[in-house]
Structures are given as structure tokens and as C-alpha cells.
Coordinates of C-alpha atoms in Angstrom, one line a residue:
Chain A
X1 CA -81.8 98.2 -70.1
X2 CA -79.3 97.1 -67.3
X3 CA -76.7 99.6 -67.2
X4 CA -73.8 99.4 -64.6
X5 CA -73.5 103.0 -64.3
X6 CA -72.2 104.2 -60.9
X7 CA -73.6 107.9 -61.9
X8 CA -76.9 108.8 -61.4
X9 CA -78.7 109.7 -64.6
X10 CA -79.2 113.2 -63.5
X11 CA -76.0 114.3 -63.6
X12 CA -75.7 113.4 -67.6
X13 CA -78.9 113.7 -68.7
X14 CA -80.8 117.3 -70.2
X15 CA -83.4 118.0 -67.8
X16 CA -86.6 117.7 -70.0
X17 CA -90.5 118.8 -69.1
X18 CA -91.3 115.5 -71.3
X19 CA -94.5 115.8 -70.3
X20 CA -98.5 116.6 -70.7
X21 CA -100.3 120.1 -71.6
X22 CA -103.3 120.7 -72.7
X23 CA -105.8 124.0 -73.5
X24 CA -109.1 124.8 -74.1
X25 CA -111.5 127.5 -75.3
X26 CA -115.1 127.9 -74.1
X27 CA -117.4 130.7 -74.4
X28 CA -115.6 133.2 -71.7
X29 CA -112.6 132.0 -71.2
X30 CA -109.9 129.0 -71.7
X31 CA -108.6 126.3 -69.3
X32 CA -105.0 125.0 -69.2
X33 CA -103.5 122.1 -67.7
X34 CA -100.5 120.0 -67.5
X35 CA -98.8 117.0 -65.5
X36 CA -95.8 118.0 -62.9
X37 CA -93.5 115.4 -63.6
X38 CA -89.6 117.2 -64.6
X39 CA -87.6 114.2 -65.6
X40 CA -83.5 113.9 -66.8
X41 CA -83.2 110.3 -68.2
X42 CA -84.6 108.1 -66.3
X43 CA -84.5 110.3 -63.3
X44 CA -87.5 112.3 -62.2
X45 CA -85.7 115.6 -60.9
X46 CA -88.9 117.4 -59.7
X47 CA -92.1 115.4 -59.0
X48 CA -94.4 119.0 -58.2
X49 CA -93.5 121.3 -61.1
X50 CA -96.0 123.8 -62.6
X51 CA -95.9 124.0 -65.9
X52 CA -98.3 126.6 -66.6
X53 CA -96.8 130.2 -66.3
X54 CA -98.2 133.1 -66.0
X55 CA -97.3 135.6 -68.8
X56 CA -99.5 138.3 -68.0
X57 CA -102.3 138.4 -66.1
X58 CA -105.0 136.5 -68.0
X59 CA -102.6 135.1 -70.4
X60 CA -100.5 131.9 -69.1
X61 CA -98.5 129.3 -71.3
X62 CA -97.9 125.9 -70.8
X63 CA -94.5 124.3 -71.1
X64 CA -92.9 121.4 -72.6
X65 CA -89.6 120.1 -74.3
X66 CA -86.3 120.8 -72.6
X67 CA -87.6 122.8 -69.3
X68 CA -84.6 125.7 -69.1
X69 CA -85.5 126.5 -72.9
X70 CA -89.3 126.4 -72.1
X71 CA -88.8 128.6 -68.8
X72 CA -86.2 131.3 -70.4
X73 CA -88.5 131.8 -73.5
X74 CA -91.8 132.4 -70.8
X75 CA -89.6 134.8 -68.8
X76 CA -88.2 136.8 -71.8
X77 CA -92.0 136.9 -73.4
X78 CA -93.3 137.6 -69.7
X79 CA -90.8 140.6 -70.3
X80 CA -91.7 141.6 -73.2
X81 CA -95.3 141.6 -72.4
X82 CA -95.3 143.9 -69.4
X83 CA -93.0 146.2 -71.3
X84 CA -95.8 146.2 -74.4
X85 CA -98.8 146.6 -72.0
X86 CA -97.2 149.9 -70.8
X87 CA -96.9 151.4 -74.4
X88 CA -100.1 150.0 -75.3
X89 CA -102.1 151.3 -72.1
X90 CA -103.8 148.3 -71.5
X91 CA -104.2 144.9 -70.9
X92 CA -102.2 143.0 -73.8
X93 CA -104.1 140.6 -76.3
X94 CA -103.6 136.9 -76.5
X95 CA -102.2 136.9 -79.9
X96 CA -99.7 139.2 -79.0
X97 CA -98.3 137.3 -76.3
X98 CA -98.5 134.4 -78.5
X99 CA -96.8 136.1 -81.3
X100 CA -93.9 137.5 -79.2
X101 CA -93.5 133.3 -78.2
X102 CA -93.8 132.7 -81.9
X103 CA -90.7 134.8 -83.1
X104 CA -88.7 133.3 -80.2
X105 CA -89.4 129.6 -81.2
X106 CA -89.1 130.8 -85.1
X107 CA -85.9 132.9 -85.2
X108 CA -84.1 130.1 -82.9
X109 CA -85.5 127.3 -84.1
X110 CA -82.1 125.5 -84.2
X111 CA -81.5 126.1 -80.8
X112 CA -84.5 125.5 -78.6
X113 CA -86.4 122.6 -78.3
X114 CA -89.5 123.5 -76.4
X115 CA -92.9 124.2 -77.6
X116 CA -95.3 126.7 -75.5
X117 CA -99.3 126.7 -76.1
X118 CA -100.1 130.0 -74.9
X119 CA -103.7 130.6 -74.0
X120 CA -105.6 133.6 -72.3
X121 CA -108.4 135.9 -72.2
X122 CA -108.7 139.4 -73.7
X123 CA -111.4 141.7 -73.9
X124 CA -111.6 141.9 -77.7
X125 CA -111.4 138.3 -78.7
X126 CA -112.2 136.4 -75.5
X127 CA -110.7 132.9 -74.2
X128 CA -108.1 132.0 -77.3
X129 CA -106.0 128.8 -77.7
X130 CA -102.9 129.4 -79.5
X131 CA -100.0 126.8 -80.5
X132 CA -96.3 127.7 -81.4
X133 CA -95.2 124.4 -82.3
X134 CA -91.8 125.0 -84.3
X135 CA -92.3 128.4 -84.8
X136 CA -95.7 128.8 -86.3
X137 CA -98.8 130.8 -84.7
X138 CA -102.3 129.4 -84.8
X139 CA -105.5 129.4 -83.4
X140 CA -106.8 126.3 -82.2
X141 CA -110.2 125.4 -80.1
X142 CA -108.2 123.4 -78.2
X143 CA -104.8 121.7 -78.6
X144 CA -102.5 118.9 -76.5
X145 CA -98.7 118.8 -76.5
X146 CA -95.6 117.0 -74.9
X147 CA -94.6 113.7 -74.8
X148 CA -97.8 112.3 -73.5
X149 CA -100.5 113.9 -76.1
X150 CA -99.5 111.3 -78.4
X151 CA -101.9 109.0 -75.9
X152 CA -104.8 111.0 -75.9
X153 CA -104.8 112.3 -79.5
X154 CA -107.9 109.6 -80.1
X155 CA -109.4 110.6 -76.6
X156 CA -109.7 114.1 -77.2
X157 CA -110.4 113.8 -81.2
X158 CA -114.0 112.2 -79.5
X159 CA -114.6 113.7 -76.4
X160 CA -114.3 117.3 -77.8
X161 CA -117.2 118.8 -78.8
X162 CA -118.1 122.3 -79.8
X163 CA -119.5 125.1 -77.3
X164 CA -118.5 123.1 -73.8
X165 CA -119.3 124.9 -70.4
X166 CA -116.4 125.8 -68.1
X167 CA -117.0 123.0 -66.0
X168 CA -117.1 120.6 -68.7
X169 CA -114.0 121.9 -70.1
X170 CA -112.3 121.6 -66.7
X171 CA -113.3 117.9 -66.7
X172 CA -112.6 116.8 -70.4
X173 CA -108.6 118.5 -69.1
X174 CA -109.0 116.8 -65.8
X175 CA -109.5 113.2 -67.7
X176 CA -107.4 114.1 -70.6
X177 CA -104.9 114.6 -68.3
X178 CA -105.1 111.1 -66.1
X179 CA -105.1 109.3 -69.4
X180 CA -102.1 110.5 -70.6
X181 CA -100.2 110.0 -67.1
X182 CA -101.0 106.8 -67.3
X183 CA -99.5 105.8 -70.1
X184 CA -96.6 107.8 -70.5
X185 CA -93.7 107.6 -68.6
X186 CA -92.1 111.2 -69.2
X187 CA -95.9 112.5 -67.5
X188 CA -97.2 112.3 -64.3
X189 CA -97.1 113.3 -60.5
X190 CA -100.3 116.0 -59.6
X191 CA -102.3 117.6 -62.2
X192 CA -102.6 121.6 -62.2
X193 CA -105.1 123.4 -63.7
X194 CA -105.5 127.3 -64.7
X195 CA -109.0 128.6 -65.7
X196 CA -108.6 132.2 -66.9
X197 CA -112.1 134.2 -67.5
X198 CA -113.1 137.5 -67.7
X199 CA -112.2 138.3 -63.8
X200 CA -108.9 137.0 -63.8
X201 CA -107.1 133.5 -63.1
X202 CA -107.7 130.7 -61.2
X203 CA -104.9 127.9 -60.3
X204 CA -106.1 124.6 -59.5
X205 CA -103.9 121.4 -57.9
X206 CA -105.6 118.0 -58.2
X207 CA -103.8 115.6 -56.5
X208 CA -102.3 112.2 -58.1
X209 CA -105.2 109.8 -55.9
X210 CA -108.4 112.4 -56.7
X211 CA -107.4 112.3 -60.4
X212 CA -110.3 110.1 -62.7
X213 CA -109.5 106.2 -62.8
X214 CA -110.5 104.4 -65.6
X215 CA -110.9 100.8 -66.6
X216 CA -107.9 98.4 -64.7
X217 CA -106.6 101.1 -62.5
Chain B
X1 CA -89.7 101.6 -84.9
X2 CA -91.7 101.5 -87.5
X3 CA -89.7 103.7 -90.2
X4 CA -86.8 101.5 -89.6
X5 CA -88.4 98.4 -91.0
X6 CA -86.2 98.0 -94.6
X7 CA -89.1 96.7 -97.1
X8 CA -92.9 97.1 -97.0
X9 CA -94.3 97.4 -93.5
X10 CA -97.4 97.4 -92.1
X11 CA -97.5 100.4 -90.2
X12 CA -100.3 99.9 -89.0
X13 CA -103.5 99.8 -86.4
X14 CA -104.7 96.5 -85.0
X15 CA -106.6 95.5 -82.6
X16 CA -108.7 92.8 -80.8
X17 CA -111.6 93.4 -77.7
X18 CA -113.7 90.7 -75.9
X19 CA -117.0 91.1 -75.4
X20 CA -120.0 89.0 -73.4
X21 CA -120.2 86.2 -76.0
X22 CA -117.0 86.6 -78.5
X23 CA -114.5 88.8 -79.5
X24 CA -113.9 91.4 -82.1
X25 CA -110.5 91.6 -84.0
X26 CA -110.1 94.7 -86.2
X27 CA -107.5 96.5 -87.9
X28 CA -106.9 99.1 -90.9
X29 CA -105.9 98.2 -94.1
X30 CA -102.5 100.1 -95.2
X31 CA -99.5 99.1 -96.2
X32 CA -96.4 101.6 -96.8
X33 CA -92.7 101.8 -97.7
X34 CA -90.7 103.8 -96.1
X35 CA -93.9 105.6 -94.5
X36 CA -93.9 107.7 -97.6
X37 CA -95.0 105.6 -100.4
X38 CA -98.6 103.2 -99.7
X39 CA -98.3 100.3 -101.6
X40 CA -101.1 98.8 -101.1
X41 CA -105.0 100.7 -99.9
X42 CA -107.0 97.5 -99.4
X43 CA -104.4 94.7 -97.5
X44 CA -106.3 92.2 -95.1
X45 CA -104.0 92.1 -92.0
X46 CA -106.8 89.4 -90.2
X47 CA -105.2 86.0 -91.2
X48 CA -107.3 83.0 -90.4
X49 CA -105.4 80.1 -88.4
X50 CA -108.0 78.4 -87.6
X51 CA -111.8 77.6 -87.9
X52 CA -112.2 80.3 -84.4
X53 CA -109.2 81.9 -84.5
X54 CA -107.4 84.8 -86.1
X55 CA -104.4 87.0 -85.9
X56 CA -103.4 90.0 -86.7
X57 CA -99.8 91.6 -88.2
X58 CA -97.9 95.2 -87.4
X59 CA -94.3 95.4 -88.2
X60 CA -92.7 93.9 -91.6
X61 CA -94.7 92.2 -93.9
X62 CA -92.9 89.6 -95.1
X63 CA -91.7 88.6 -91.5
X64 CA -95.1 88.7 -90.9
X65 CA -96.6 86.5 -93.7
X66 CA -94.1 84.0 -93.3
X67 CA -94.6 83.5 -89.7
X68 CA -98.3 83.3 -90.1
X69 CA -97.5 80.8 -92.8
X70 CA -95.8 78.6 -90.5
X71 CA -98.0 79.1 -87.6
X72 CA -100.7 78.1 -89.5
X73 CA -99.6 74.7 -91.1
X74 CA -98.8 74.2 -86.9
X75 CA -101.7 74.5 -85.5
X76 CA -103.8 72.5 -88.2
X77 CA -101.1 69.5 -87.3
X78 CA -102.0 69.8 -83.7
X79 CA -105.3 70.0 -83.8
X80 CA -105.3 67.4 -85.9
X81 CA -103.2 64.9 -83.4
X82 CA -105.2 66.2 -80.4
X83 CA -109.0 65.5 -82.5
X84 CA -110.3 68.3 -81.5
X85 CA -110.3 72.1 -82.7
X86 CA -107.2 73.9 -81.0
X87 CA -107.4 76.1 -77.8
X88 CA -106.6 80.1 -78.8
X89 CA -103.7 79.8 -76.2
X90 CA -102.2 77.0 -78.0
X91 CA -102.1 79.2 -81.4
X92 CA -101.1 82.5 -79.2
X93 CA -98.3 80.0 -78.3
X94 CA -97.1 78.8 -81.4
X95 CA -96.5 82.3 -82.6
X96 CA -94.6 83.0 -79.6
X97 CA -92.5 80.1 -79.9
X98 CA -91.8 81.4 -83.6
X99 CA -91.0 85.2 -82.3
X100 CA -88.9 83.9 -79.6
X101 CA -86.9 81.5 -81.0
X102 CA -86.2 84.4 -83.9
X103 CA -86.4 87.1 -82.1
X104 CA -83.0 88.7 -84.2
X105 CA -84.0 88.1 -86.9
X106 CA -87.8 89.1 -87.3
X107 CA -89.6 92.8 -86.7
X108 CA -93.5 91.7 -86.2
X109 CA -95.7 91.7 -83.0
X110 CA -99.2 89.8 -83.0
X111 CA -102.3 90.0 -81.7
X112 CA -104.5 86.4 -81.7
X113 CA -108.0 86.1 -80.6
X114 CA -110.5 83.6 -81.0
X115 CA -113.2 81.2 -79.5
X116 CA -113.0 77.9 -78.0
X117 CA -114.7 75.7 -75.7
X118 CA -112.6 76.1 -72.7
X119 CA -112.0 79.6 -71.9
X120 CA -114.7 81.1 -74.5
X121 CA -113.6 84.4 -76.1
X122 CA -109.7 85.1 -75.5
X123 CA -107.6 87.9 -76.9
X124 CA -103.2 87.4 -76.5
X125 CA -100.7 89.8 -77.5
X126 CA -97.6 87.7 -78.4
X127 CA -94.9 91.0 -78.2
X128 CA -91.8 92.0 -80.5
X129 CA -89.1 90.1 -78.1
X130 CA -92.1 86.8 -77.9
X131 CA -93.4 87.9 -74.6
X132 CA -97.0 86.3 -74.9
X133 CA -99.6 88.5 -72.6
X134 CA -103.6 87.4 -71.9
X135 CA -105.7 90.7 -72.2
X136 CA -109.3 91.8 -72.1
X137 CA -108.5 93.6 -75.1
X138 CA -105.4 95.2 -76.5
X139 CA -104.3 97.6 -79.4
X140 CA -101.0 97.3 -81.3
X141 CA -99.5 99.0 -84.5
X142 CA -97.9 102.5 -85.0
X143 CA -101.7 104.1 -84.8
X144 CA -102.0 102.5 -81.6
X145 CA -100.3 105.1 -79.8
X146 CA -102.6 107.6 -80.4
X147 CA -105.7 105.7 -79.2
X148 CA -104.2 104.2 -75.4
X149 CA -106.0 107.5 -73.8
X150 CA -109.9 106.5 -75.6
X151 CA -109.1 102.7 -75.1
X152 CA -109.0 103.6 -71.5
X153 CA -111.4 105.9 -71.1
X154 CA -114.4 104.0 -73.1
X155 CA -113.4 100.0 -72.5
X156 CA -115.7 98.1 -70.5
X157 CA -115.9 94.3 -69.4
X158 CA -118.6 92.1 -70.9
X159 CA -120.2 94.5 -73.6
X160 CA -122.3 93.3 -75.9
X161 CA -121.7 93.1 -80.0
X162 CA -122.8 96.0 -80.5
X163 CA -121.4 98.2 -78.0
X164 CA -118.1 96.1 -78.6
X165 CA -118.3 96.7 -82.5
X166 CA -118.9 100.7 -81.7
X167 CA -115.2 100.8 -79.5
X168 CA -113.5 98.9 -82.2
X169 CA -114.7 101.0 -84.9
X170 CA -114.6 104.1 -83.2
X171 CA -110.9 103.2 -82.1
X172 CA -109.9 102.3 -85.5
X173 CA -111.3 105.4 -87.1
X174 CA -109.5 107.8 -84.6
X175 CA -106.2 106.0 -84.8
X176 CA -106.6 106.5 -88.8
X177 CA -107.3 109.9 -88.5
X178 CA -104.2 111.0 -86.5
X179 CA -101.3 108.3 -87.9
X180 CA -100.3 108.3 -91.6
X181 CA -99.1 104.6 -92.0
X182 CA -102.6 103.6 -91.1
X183 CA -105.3 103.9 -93.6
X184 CA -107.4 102.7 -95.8
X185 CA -110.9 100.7 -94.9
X186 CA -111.3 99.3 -91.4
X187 CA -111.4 95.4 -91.4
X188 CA -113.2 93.9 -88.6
X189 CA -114.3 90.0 -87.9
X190 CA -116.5 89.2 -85.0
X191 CA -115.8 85.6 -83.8
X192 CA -118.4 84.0 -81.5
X193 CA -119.3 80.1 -81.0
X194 CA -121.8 79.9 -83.4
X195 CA -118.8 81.1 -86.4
X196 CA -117.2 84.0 -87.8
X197 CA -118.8 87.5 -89.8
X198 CA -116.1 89.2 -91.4
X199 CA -117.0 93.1 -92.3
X200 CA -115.4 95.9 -94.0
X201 CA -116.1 99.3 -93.5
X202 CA -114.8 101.6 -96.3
X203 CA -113.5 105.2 -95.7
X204 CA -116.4 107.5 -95.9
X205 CA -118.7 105.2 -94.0
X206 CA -115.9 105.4 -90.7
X207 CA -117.3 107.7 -88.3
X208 CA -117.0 110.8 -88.0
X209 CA -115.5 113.5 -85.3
X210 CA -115.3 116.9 -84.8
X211 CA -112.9 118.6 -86.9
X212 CA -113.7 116.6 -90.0

């Protein structure tokens, strides 16, 4: 598409997070990850963005969609939660924090686009996956979202299996990850990676030349 | 792309993988209006051109048929001026010529792979626009999309049949499972020197993963 356009794309264009995130239960805890690549049209606006934000403390949610939508609903809900975990008295559950996202997305459904995968660990239900897709809450072992999941729906429908370690969890998110930056043009730049257990969280940065390489790169 | 196809489409899965010996063209075997409506469970998107080489359709039907038609009556005529059985490039390059030289009118991309005695097993993709590509293997359709990440994770160079049957089917039955224009049995013909074994794997035998 050869436009003559003396203005940058950046200028016009919605800033979008079209991009990769992914989470994962095991027994103890989840993992998250995503891609950092922040893109307005054709433009790439911000080549080292983290889209996984912390909501609480062991609870962190991944961002995609339109990326001030994304970030305003993890800062109201990041709100929310630390106002809830006062009148509760203790550390906030998962589902909570995934339900406060849900009513967000579902009562302004019209008016957002972004969709957050909240995932966490609490002490009555462990590590917990949760989408909130459109405005719906459910539980998932693991799920994949942005532009770039379409890629690695078939990957991760046969690489998944039941009951993985942490560190093969990491990895399947690690490779999941590298696929989808490869095909997807909205995804890419460094991977991060969360891994939230009983003792807190733990951000990772993988860098775009250690990511996995597969056949005919 | 695919819902804005006016008529019956074949949204659709296809795809074609070399392996140590031959190659192994598959696809699914749906065909929908509209996306909503199937209209047919059971179609056979692998058309035989030739004695060694097949092709595959995604995008309209008819468009589809009709170039196939052509291509076909083509490639018998050359390889029956050149006395000898034609070279998979030349048929890759027939349909090309066709999408090219219609590219406004017609909404169908190909795959062609086949067998012959100079370059041995050889998979093309001939594109939507009639760009024609030489590939190890490639994947095309709708349900394609879905299956880029396992196609690169779990292709390797020079398999053998039965490793190479595995991917395809495997590929095929993930693609099926995620994307609802593609359906139905999985179609696959391995083509090799010594001829060609057409085999159809219904539903229920596909294989399995782990949320079903």
C-alpha cells in the first residue's frame, strides 16, 4: 500500500497494544506473558512496553486492544482493589480482581475496546487464569489473547498438557510467545514474563535474540 | 476475506509438506455460504492435474473449479507436446498465469505439489494477486491462521512418511478444531515416485487434544 502521505501514521492513527498475551496455571501459581510491541498504524510507537500490570500484589493482568482503554481500566481496578483489600483485611482473591475488570469491560462495552486476562495467586484457590473477553468472567487453565493468539491457537491446543511444572509453563509461554512474534506484525520487540507463586512475583525480560528459533529463522 | 466471497466458498484449511521421498497434500473437507450455512460435509478440495501432481482450492468455489478446469486441460496439452509427464513448476505456473492474468476478477489462492523427475517432491503456493512461491511446505485457507505458530514449532526438513503424515494430520485437526468454515473429514494424498495413496480420515478418528 503506497500512500503519499506527508504525515506520519502516528499522528492519525489510535495507538493500539495489537499484540500477544498469554497465562497459565500450574500447581502453585500462574505465569503471564506478553510481546512489547505498542503500534499506531503502521507505526510502532513504543518498542519496550510491559503489558503485564500489576493489580495487586500477586494478581497482574495482561493487556491488549486499544492501550489507553487497556491501561485506564488496570488503574481504576488497581484502585478498586487496594480500596477492597482494606475492607476485606487481607490479601484480595483472584476472582475479585477479575470480576471488578469484568463489570468494567461489561457495563462499557460500547466504549472500550480492550480485553484484560487477569491471572494471580490467592491463598484459597491458588494460581487462577481468568479471561474477560467482552465482558464475561471465566476460568480458564490457560488462555492467549491479542492480535497474535490467532497464530498460536494450534500451537498451544497441542503443546498444553495438564498438571505442567513452573518451569515448563515458563517455557511453553516463552515459545508461545516467539511463535506468535513471528508471524504477526502488530507483536513483537522483547518478551516479558511474570510468574506469581505463593511468595510473591517475579518479572522476567527475555530479550528479542535469546527468544526460541524455530524452523527457517 | 473469506466472508466477503458472494456464493459458496471454501473456507477452508489446506495444506501441502515435503518429506524425504514425496510430499503430502491435505486439506479439510467443508464448504459454506456465507460462513453460516455448510453446504456441503464431504467436498474433495485435492484436484488431480496430473498423473504426480495435485492442487488444492481456498477461496470461492466456482472461481476455483473453473480455473482448475482450465489448468488442467493445459497441462495435459503440454505434456503432451513436450512427450514427457510435466514438471510441478510448469503446472504451479499455469495456475499462476491464470490468477494473474485475472487477478480482478477471481477470489482463489492454490497450493500445487507433486513429484517429478527433475526436482523430486515440490510444493508452490501460487497466491491471491498470482504471486507463485517455492516452499518446503506451506498452509493456506481461513483455518490456516490458527496453525502458523505449530507449523513452526513442529516442521522439519526431510521427514519421513510417517512423521510427515503425523504434521499434516495433526495440523489439519487443530486448524478444524479452532475455525468454523473448516470441517468435516481430513483429506490427505501422499504423492511419491512410485504413485499416489489418497486417504480420508473421518471426524472421530482426527486426533485428539486436550480440551476435547
Amino acid at each position: 500500500m503506497l500512500e503519499e502521505s506527508s504525515e506520519p501514521g502516528w499522528l492519525s492513527e489510535e495507538v493500539k497494544t495489537g499484540t500477544t498475551i498469554i497465562a497459565i496455571e500450574f500447581d502453585g501459581g500462574v505465569v503471564l506473558g506478553s510481546d512489547s510491541r505498542v503500534s499506531a498504524g503502521e507505526t510502532v510507537v513504543n518498542r519496550v512496553m510491559n503489558k503485564l500490570s500489576l493489580l495487586h500484589d500477586k494478581i497482574y493482568c495482561a493487556l491488549s486492544g486499544s492501550a489507553a482503554d487497556a491501561q485506564t481500566i488496570a488503574e481504576m481496578v488497581n484502585y478498586q482493589l487496594d480500596v477492597h483489600s482494606i475492607e476485606v483485611g487481607e490479601d484480595p482473591q483472584v476472582r475479585s480482581a477479575a470480576t471488578l475488570v469484568k463489570n468494567i469491560s461489561y457495563k462499557y462495552k460500547e466504549e472500550l475496546s480492550a480485553h484484560l486476562i487477569v491471572a494471580g495467586w490467592d491463598k484459597r484457590a491458588g494460581g487462577q487464569v481468568y479471561v474477560t473477553l467482552n465482558g464475561l468472567l471465566s476460568r480458564q487453565p490457560f488462555a492467549v489473547g491479542g492480535s497474535g493468539s490467532s497464530y498460536v491457537y494450534g500451537f498451544v491446543d497441542a503443546e498444553y498438557r495438564k498438571a505442567m511444572s513452573k518451569e515448563d509453563c515458563q517455557q511453553f509461554v516463552v515459545n508461545t510467545l516467539s511463535l506468535a512474534m513471528g508471524r504477526d506484525g502488530s507483536s513483537g520487540g522483547v518478551a516479558y514474563l511474570v510468574t506469581i507463586d505463593e511468595k510473591g512475583a517475579e518479572e522476567k525480560c527475555i530479550l528479542g535474540n535469546e527468544l526460541p528459533t524455530f524452523y527457517d529463522q | 476475506m473469506d466472508s466477503q466471497i458472494k456464493g459458496v466458498s471454501t473456507g477452508t484449511t489446506i495444506l501441502a509438506v515435503t518429506f524425504n521421498g514425496g510430499v503430502i497434500i491435505g486439506s479439510d473437507s467443508r464448504a459454506s455460504i456465507g460462513g453460516s450455512y455448510v453446504s456441503s460435509k464431504t467436498i474433495n478440495k485435492l484436484i488431480q492435474v496430473h498423473d504426480r501432481i495435485f492442487c488444492c482450492i481456498a477461496g470461492s468455489l466456482a472461481d476455483a473449479q473453473a480455473v482448475t478446469k482450465a489448468a488442467k486441460f493445459q497441462i495435459s496439452f503440454h505434456s503432451i507436446q513436450m512427450e514427457s509427464p510435466p514438471l510441478v513448476k510448469a503446472a504451479a505456473s499455469v495456475l499462476k498465469e491464470l490468477c494473474y492474468n485475472n487477478k480482478e476478477e477471481l477470489q482463489a489462492g492454490f497450493i500445487t505439489a507433486g513429484w517429478d523427475r527433475k526436482k523430486g517432491p515440490q510444493v508452490y503456493t501460487v497466491a491471491l494477486g498470482g504471486m507463485l512461491l517455492s516452499q518446503p511446505f506451506t498452509i493456506g485457507g481461513s483455518g490456516s491462521t490458527y496453525i502458523y505458530g505449530y507449523a513452526d514449532a513442529k516442521y522439519k526438513p526431510d521427514m519421513s512418511k510417517e512423521e510427515c503424515l503425523q504434521f499434516a494430520t495433526n495440523a489439519l485437526a487443530l486448524a478444524m478444531g479452532r475455525d468454523n468454515v473448516s470441517g468435516g473429514v481430513a483429506h490427505l494424498v501422499v504423492i511419491t515416485e512410485e504413485g499416489v495413496e489418497h486417504m480420508v480420515i473421518p471426524g472421530d478418528k482426527l486426533p485428539k487434544f486436550h480440551d476435547e
